[in-house]
Short mmCIF file of C-alpha atoms in Angstrom, two decimals:
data_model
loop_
_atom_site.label_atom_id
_atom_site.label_comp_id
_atom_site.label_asym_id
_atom_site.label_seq_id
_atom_site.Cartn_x
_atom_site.Cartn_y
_atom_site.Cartn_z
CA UNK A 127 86.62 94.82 82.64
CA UNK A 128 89.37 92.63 84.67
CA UNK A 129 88.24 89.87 86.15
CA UNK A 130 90.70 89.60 88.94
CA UNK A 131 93.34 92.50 89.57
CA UNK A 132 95.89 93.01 92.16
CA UNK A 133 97.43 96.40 93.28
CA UNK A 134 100.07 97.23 93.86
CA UNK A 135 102.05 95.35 90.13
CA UNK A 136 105.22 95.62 92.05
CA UNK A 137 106.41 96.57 95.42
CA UNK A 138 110.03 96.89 96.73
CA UNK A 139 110.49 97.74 100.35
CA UNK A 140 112.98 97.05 103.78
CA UNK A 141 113.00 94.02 105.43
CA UNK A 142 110.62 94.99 108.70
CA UNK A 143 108.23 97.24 107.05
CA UNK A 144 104.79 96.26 107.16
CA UNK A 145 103.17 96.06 103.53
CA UNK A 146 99.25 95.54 102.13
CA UNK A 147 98.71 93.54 98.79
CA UNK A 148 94.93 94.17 97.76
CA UNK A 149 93.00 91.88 95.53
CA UNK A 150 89.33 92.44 93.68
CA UNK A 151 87.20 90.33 91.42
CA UNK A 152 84.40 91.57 89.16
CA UNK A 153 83.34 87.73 88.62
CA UNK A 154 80.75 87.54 90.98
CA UNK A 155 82.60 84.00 92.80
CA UNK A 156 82.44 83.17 95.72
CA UNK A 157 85.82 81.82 96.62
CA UNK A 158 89.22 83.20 96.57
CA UNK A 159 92.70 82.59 97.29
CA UNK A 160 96.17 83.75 97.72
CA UNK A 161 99.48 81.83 96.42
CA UNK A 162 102.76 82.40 96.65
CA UNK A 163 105.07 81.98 93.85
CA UNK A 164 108.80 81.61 94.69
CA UNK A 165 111.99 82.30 91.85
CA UNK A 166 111.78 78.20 90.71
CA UNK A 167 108.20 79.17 89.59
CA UNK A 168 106.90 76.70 92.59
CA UNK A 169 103.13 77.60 93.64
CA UNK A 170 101.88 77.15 96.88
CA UNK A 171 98.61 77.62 98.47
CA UNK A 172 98.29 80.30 101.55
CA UNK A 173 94.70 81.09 102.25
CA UNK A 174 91.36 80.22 100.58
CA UNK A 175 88.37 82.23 101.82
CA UNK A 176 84.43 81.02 100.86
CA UNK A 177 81.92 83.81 101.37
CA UNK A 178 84.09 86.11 103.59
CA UNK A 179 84.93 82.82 105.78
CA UNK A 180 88.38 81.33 105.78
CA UNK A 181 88.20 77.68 104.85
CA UNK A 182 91.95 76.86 103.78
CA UNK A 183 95.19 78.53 106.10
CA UNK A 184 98.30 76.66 104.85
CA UNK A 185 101.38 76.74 107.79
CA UNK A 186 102.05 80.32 106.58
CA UNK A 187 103.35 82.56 109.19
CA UNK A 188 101.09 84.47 111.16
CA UNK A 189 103.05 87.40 110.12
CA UNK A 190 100.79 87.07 107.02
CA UNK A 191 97.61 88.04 107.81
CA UNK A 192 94.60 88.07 104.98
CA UNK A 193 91.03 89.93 105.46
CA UNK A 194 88.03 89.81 103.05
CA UNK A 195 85.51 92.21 104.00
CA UNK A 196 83.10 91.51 101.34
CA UNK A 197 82.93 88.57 98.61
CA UNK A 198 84.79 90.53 96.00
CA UNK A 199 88.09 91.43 97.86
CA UNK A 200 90.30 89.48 99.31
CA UNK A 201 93.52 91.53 100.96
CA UNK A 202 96.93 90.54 101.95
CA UNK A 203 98.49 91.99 104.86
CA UNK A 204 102.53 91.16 106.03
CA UNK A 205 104.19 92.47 109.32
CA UNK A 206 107.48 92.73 109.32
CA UNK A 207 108.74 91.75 106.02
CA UNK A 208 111.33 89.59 106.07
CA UNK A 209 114.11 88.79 102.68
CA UNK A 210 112.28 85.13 102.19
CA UNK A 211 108.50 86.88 101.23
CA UNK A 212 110.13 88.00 98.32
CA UNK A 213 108.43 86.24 95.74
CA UNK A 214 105.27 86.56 93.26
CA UNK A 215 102.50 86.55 94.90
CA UNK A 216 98.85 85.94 93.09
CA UNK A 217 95.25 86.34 93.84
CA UNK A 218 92.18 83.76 92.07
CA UNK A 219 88.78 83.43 92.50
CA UNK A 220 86.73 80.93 91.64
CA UNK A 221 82.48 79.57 91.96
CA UNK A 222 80.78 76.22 92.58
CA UNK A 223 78.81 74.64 90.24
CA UNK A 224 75.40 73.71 90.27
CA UNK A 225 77.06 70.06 91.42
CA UNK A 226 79.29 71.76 94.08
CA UNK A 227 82.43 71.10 92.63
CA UNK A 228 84.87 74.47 92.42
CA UNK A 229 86.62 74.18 89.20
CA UNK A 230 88.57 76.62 87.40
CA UNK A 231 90.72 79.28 89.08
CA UNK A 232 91.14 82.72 87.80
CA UNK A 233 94.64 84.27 88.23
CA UNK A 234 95.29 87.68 89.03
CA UNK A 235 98.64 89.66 87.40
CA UNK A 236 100.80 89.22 90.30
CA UNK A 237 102.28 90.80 92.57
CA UNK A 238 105.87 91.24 92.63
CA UNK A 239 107.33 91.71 95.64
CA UNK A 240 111.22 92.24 96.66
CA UNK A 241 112.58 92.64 100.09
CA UNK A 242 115.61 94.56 100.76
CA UNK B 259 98.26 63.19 100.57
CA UNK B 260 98.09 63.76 97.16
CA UNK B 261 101.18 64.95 95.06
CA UNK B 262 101.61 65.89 91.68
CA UNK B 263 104.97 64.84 89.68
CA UNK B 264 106.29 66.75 86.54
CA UNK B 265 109.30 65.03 85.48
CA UNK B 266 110.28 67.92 83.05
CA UNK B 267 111.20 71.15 84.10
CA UNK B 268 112.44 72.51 80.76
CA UNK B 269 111.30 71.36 77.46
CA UNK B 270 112.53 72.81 74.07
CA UNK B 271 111.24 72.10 71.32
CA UNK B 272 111.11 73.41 67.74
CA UNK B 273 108.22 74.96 65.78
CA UNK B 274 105.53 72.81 64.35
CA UNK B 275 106.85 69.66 66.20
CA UNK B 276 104.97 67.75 68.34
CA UNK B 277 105.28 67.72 72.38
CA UNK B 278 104.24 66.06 74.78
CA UNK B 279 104.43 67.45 78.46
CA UNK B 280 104.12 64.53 81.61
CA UNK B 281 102.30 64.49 84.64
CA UNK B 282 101.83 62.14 86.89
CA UNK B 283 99.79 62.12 90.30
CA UNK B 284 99.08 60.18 93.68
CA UNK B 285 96.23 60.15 95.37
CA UNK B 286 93.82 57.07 97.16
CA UNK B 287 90.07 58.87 96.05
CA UNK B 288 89.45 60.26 92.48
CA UNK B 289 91.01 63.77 91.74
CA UNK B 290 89.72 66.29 89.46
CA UNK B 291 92.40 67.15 87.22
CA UNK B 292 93.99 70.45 85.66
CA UNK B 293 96.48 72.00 83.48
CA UNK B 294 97.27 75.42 83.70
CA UNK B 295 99.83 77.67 81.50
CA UNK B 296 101.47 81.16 82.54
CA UNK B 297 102.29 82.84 80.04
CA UNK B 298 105.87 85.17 80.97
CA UNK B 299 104.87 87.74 83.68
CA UNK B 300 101.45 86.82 83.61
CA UNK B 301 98.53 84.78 85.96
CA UNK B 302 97.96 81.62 85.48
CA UNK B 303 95.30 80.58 83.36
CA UNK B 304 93.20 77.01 82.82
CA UNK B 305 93.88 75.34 79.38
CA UNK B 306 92.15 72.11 80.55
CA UNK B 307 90.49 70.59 82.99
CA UNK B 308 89.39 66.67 83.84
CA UNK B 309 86.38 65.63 86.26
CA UNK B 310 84.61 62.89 84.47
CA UNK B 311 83.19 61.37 81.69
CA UNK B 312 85.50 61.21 78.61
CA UNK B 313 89.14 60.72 79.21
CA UNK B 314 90.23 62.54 76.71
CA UNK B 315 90.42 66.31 77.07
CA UNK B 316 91.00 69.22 74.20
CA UNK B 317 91.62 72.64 74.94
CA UNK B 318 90.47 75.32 72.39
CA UNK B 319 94.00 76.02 71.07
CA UNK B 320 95.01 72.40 70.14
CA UNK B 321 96.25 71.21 73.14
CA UNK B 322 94.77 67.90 74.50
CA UNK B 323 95.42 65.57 77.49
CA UNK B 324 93.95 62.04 78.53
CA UNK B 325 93.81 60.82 82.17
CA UNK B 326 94.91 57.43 82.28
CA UNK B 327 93.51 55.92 86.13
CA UNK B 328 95.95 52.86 85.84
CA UNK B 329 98.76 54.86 85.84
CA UNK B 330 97.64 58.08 86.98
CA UNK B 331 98.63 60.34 84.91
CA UNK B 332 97.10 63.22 82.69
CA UNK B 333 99.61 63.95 79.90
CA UNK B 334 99.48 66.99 78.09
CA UNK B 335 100.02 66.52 74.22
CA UNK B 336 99.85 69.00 71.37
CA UNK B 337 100.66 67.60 67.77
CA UNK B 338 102.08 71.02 66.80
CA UNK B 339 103.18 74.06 68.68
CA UNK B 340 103.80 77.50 67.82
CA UNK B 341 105.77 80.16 69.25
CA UNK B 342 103.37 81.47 71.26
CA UNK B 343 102.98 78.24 73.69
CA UNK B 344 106.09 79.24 74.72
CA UNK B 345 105.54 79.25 78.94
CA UNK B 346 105.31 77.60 81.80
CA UNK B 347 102.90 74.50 81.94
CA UNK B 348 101.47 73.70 85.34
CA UNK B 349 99.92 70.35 86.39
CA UNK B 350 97.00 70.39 89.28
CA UNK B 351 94.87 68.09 91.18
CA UNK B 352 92.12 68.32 93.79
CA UNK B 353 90.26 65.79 95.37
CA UNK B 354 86.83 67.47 96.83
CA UNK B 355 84.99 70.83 96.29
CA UNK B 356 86.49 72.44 98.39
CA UNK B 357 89.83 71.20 98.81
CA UNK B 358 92.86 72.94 97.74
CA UNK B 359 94.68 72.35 94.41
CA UNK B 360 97.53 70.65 94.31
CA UNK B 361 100.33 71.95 91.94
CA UNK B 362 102.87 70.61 90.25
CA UNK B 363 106.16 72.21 90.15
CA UNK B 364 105.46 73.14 86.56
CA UNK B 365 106.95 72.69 83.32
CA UNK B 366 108.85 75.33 81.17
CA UNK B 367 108.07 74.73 77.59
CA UNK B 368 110.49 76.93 75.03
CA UNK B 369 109.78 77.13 71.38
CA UNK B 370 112.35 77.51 69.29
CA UNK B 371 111.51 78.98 65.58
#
């Protein structure tokens, strides 16, 4: 009964390799997101897709490349991994109101993800 | 552009004291406002959230926070904390819908028994 998971927990790999990050929610929203989380705990937006349609793309490398083929997933693909992706990186989902207005954010587990 | 400020990064504090955890914001429209905690190797989860009406704000575990328009800021107070609110305390902000949320760089809160 999660509401938002993430697989793989952890993931350690080369620098180069090309790696997925998957992400599903059971909550029926309509919105989700990635963020990156980097060693001083900092959080920072990458992507925001509404209804399979990306509405937010922060100046993230295209390396990064994310792909939602329905509503309830929302996957994270890298090329050529590089030492600096290292870092936590976390899926949320989250649904309008009846005024519009997208409120709370729910957090997947993480990802943890080292580069070698 | 909107920012959000947490002038703390670390803040111990001992058992069944009171805290009090700062955040301040800029922004020239009206912001919905959020705090979020992570607990250690977790997501992040809401603890309390601002968008209108009262300015005062409780959470169901006895935290509270007040947004203050004058000198924008949303505070996060709790009168006395336990062990478990040990973790990191994150300060948002969003202006529309469908913006993105703004977060602060966060706010490590240790209690110590």
């Amino acid at each position: 009964d999660t509401a938002v998971s993430q697989t793989p927990k952890y993931l350690v790999t080369q620098m180069g390799n090309d790696k997925s990050i998957k992400c599903e929610q059971n909550l029926g929203h309509d919105t989700m997101y990635w963020y990156k989380q980097d060693s001083k705990k900092f959080l920072k937006i990458m992507f925001s897709y509404n209804n399979k349609e990306l509405i937010i793309n922060e100046t993230v490398p295209n390396r990064f490349s994310p792909k939602s083929p329905d509503k309830a997933h929302l996957n994270l693909h890298i090329n050529s991994l590089e030492l600096g992706d290292s870092a936590v990186y976390f899926c949320a989902s989250s649904q309008a109101t009846l005024a519009g207005v997208q409120e709370t954010q729910y957090f997947g587990p993480g990802t943890r993800l080292l580069v070698l | 552009a909107q920012s959000v400020t947490q002038l703390d990064s670390q803040v111990p504090v001992f058992e069944e004291a009171p805290v009090e955890l700062r955040c301040n914001y800029s922004s020239s429209v009206s912001v919905y406002l959020f705090w979020y905690v992570q607990y250690p190797n977790q997501g992040l989860q809401l603890l309390l959230k601002y968008l209108s009406g009262s300015t005062l704000v409780e959470s169901i575990n006895g935290f509270e926070a007040e947004f203050n328009k004058s000198q924008t800021s949303f505070h996060l107070r709790k009168p006395s904390v336990h062990i478990s609110d040990t973790a990191e305390y994150f300060c948002a902000v969003k202006r529309t819908s469908y913006d993105k949320v703004i977060f602060g760089p966060g706010t490590s809160l240790s209690v110590i028994p």
